[in-house]
PDB file of C-alpha atoms in Angstrom:
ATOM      1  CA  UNK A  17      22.075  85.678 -49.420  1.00 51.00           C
ATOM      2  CA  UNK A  18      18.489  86.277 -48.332  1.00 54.00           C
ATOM      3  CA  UNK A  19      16.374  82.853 -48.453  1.00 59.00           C
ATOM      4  CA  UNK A  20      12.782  84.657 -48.941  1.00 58.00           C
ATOM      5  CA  UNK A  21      11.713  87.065 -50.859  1.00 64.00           C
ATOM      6  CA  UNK A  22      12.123  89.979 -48.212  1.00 65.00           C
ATOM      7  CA  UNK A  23      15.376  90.628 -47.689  1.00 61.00           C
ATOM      8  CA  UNK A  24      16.984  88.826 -44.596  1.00 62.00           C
ATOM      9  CA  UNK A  25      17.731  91.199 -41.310  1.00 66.00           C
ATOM     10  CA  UNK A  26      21.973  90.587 -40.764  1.00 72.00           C
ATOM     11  CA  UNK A  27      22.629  94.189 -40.737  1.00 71.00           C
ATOM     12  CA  UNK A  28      19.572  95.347 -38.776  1.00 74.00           C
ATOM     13  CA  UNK A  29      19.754  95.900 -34.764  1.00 74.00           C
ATOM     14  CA  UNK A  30      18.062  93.668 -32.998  1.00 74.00           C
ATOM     15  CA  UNK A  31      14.912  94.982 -30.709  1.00 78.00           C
ATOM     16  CA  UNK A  32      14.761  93.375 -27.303  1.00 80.00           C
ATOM     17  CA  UNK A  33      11.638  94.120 -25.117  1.00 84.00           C
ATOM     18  CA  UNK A  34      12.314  94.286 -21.486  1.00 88.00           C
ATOM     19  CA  UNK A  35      10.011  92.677 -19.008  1.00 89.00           C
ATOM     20  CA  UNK A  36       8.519  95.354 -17.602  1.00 92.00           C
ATOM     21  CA  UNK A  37       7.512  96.968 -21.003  1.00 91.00           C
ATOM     22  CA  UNK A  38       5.631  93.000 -21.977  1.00 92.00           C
ATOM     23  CA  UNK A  39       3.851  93.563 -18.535  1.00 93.00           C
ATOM     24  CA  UNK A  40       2.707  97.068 -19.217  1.00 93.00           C
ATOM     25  CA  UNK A  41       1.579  95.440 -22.661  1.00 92.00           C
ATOM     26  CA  UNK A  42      -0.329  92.250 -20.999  1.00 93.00           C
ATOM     27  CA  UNK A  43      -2.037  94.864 -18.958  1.00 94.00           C
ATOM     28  CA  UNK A  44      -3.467  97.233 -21.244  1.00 94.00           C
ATOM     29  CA  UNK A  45      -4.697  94.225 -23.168  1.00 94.00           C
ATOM     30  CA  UNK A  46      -6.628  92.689 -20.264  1.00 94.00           C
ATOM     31  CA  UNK A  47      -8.045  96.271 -19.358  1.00 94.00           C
ATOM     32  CA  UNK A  48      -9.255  96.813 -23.496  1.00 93.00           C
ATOM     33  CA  UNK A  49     -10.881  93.414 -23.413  1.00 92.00           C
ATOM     34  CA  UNK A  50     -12.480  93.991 -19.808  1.00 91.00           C
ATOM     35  CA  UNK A  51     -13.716  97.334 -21.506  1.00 92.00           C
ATOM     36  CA  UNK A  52     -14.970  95.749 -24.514  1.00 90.00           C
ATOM     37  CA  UNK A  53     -16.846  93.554 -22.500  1.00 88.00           C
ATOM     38  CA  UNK A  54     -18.721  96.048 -19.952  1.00 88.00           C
ATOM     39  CA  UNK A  55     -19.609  97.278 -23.412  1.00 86.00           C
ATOM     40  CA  UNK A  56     -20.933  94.367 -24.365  1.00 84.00           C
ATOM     41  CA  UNK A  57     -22.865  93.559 -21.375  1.00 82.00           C
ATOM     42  CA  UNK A  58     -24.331  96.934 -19.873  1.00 71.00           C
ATOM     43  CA  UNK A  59     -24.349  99.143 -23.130  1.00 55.00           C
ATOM     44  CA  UNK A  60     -23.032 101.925 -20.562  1.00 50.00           C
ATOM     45  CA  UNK A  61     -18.906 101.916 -20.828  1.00 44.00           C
ATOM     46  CA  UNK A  62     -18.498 104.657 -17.808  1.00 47.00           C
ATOM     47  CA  UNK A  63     -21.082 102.816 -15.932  1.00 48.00           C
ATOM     48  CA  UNK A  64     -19.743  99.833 -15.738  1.00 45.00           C
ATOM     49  CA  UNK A  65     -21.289  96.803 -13.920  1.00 47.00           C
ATOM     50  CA  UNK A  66     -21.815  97.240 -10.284  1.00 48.00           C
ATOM     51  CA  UNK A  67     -21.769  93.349  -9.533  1.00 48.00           C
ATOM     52  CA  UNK A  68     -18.491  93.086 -11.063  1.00 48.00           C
ATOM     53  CA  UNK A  69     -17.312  95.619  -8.723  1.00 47.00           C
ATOM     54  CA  UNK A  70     -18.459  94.078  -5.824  1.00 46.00           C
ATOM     55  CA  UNK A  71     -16.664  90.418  -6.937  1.00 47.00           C
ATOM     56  CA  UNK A  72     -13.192  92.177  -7.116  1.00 48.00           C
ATOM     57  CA  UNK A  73     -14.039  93.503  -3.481  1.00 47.00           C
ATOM     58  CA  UNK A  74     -13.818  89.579  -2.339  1.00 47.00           C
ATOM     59  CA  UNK A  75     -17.139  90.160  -0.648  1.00 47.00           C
ATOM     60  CA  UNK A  76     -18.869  86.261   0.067  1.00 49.00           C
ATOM     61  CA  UNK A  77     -22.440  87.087  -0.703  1.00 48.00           C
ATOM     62  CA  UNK A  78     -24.940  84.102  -1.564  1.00 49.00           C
ATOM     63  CA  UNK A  79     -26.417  86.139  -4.129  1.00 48.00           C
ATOM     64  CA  UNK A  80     -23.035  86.367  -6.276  1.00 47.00           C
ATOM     65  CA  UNK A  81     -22.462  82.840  -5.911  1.00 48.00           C
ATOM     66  CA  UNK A  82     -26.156  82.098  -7.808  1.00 49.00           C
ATOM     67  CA  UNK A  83     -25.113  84.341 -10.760  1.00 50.00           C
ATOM     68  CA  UNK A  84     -21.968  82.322 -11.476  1.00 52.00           C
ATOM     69  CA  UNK A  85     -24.203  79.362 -12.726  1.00 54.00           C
ATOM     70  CA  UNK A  86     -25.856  81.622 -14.879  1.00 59.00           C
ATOM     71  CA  UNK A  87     -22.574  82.385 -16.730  1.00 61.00           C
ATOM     72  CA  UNK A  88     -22.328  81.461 -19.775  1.00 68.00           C
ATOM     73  CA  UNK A  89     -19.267  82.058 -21.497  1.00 67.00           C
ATOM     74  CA  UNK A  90     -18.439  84.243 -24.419  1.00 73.00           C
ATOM     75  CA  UNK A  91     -18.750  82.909 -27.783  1.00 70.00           C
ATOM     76  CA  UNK A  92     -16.480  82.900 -30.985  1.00 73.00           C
ATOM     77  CA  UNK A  93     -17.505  84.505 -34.102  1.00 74.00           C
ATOM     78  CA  UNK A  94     -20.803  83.688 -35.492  1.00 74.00           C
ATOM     79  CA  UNK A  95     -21.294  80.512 -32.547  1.00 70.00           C
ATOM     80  CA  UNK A  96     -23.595  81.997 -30.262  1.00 71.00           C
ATOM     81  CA  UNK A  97     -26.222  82.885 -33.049  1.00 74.00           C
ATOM     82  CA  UNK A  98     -26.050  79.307 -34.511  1.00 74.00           C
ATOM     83  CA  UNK A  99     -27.457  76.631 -32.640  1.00 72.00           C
ATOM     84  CA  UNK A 100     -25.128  73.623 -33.257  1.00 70.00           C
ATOM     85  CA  UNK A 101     -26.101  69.957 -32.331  1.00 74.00           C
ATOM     86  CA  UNK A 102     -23.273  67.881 -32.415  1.00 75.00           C
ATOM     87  CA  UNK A 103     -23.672  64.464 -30.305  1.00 75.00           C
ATOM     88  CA  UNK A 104     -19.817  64.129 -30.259  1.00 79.00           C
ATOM     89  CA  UNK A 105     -19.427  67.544 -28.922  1.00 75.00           C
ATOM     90  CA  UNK A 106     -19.737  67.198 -24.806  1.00 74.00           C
ATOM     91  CA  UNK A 107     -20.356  70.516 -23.170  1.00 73.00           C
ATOM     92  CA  UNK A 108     -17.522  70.962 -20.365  1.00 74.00           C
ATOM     93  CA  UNK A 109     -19.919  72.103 -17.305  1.00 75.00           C
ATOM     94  CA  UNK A 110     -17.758  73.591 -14.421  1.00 78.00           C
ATOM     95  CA  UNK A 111     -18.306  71.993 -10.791  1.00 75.00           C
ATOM     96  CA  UNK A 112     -18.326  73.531  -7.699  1.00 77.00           C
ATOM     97  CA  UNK A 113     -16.533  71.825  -5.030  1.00 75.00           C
ATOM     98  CA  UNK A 114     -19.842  72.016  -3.158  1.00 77.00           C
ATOM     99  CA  UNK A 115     -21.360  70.245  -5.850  1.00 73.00           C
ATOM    100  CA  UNK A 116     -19.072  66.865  -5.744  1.00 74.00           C
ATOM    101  CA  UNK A 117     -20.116  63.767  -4.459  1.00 71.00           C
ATOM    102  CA  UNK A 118     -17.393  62.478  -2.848  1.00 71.00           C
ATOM    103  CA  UNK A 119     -19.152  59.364  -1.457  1.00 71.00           C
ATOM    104  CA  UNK A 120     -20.524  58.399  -3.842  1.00 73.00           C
ATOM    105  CA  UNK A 121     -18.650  55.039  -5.853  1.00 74.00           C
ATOM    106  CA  UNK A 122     -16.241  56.284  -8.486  1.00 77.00           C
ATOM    107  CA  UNK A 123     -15.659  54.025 -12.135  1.00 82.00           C
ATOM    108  CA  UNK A 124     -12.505  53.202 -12.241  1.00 84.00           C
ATOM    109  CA  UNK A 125     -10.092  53.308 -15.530  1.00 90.00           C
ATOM    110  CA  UNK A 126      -9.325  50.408 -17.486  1.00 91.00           C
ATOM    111  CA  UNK A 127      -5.630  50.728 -16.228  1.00 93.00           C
ATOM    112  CA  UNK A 128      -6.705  51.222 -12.499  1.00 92.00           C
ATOM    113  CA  UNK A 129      -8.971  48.123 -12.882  1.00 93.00           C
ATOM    114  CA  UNK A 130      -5.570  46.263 -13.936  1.00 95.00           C
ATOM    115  CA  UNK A 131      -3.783  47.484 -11.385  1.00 95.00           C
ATOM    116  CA  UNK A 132      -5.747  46.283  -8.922  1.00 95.00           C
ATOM    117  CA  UNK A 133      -6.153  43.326 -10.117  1.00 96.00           C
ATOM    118  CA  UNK A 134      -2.593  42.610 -10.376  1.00 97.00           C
ATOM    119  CA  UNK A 135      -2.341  43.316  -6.786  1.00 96.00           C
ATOM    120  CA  UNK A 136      -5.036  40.807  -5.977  1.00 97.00           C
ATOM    121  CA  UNK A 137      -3.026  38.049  -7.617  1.00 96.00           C
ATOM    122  CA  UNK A 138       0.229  38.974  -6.433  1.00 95.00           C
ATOM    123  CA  UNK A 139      -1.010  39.086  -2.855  1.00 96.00           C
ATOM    124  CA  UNK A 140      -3.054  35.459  -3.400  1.00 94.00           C
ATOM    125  CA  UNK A 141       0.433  34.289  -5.247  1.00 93.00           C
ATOM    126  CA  UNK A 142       2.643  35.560  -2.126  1.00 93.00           C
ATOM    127  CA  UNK A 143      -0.332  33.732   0.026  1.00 93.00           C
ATOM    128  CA  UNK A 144      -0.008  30.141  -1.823  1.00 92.00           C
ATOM    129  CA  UNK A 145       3.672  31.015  -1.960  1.00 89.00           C
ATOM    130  CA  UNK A 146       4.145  30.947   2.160  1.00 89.00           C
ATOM    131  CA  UNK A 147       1.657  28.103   2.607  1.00 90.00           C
ATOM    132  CA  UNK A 148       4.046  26.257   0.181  1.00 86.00           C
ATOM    133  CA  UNK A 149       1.727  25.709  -2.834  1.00 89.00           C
ATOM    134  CA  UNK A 150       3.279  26.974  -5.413  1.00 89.00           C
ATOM    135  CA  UNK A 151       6.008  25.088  -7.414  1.00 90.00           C
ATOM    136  CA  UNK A 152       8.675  27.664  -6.667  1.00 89.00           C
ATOM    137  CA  UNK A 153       7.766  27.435  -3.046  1.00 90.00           C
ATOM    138  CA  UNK A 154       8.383  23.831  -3.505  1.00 91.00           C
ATOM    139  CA  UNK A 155      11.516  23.945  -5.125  1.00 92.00           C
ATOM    140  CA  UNK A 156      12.688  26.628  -2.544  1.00 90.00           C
ATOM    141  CA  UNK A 157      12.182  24.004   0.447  1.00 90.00           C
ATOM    142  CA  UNK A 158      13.541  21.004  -1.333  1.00 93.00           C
ATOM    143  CA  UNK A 159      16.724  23.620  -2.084  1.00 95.00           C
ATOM    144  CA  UNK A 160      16.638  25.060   1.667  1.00 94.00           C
ATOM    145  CA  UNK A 161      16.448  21.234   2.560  1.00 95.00           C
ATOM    146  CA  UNK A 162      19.665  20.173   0.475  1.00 97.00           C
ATOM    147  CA  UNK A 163      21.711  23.417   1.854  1.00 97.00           C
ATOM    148  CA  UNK A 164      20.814  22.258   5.791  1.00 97.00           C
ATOM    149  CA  UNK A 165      22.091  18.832   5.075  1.00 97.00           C
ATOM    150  CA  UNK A 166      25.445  20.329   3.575  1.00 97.00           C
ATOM    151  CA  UNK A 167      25.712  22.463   6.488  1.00 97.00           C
ATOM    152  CA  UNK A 168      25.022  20.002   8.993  1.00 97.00           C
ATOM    153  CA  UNK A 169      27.763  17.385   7.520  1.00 97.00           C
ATOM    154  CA  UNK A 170      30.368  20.364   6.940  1.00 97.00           C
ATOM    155  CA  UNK A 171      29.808  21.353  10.639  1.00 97.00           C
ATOM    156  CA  UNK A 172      30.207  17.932  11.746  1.00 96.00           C
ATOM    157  CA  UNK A 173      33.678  17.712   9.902  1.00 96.00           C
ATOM    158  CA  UNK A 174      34.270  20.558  11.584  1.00 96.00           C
ATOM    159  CA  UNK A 175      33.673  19.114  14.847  1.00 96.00           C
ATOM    160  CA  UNK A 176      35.528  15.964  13.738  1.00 95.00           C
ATOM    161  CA  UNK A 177      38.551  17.979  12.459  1.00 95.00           C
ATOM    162  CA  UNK A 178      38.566  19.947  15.759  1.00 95.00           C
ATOM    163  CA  UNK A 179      38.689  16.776  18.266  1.00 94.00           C
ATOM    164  CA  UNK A 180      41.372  15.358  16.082  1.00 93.00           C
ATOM    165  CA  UNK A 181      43.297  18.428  16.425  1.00 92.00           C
ATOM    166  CA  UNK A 182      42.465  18.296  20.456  1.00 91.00           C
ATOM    167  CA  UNK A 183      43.837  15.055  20.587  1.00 91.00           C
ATOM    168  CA  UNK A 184      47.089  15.514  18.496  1.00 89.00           C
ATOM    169  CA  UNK A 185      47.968  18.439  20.554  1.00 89.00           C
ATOM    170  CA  UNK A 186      47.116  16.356  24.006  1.00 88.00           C
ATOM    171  CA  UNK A 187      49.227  13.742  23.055  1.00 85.00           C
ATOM    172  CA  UNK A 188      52.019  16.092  22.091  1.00 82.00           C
ATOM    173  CA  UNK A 189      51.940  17.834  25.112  1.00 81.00           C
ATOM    174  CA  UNK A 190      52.377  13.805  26.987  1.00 79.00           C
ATOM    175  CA  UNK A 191      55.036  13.151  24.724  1.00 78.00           C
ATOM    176  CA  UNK A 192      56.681  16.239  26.170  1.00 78.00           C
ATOM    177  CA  UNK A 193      55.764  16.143  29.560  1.00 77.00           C
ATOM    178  CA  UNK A 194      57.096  12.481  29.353  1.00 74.00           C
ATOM    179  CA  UNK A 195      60.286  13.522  27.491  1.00 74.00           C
ATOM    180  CA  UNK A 196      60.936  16.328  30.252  1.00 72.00           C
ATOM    181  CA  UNK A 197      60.512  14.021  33.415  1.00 70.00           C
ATOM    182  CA  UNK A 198      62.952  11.452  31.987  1.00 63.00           C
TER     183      UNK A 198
END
């Protein structure tokens, strides 16, 4: 049952455009607009624009390089006869890599400002931290402290244990030795 009011499409084939054909459409599209525009510009369509010929040659001129700040792009509609003054509106103007100023200081984002910062405290925390400032630091010794302790008395069992051992198995070995020379 259709939903709209055109009938629905079940018993229709469906038309699938192949790749090649949406290509060959993109094409012609981008070669009507580039005519529309030498229109535009020159007033002469089988003229054409010499400069533009000259850019798609890949030539480095100077000269080509100074018209491409004069560009200005195309506008929308009834925009380029109206003169509109918005103060919210910024105008996006294109840089040239040649243009950047790479030395000179950059502002930095609110969140990059953070960022740093947090990385200034955690390297003065980590600072106080192995000068033994901090409280953790503190309690980190004083545990460090009570661990050597237990290590040092469970090694001297150890010891202790061991020499008691030593001396049970000397004496067994005199009670045999004795027991054999009788």
């Amino acid at each position: 049952m259709p939903k709209g009011k055109k009938g629905g499409h079940k018993g229709r084939a469906r038309q699938y455009t192949s790749p090649e054909e949406i290509d060959a459409q993109l094409q012609a599209e981008k070669q009507k607009a580039r005519d529309e525009e030498e229109e535009a510009e020159g007033g002469d369509g089988a003229v054409g624009d010499p400069k533009k010929k000259e850019k798609s040659l890949d030539s480095d001129d100077s000269e080509e390089e100074e018209e491409d700040d004069d560009y200005q792009p195309k506008h929308k509609g009834v925009e380029g006869m109206i003169d509109i003054e918005n103060p919210n509106r910024v105008a996006q103007a294109a840089k040239k890599v040649t243009q950047i100023d790479l030395e000179s200081p950059r502002e930095l984002s609110r969140r990059e400002r953070e960022e740093i910062e947090r990385q200034k405290a955690k390297e003065r925390y980590m600072k106080m931290h192995l000068a033994g400032k901090t409280e953790q630091a503190k309690a980190d010794l004083a545990r460090l402290a009570i661990i050597r302790k237990q290590r040092e008395e469970a090694a001297k069992k150890k010891e202790e244990e061991r020499k008691a051992k030593d001396e049970a198995a000397s004496a067994g070995k005199r009670l045999q030795s004795l027991s054999l020379s009788k």
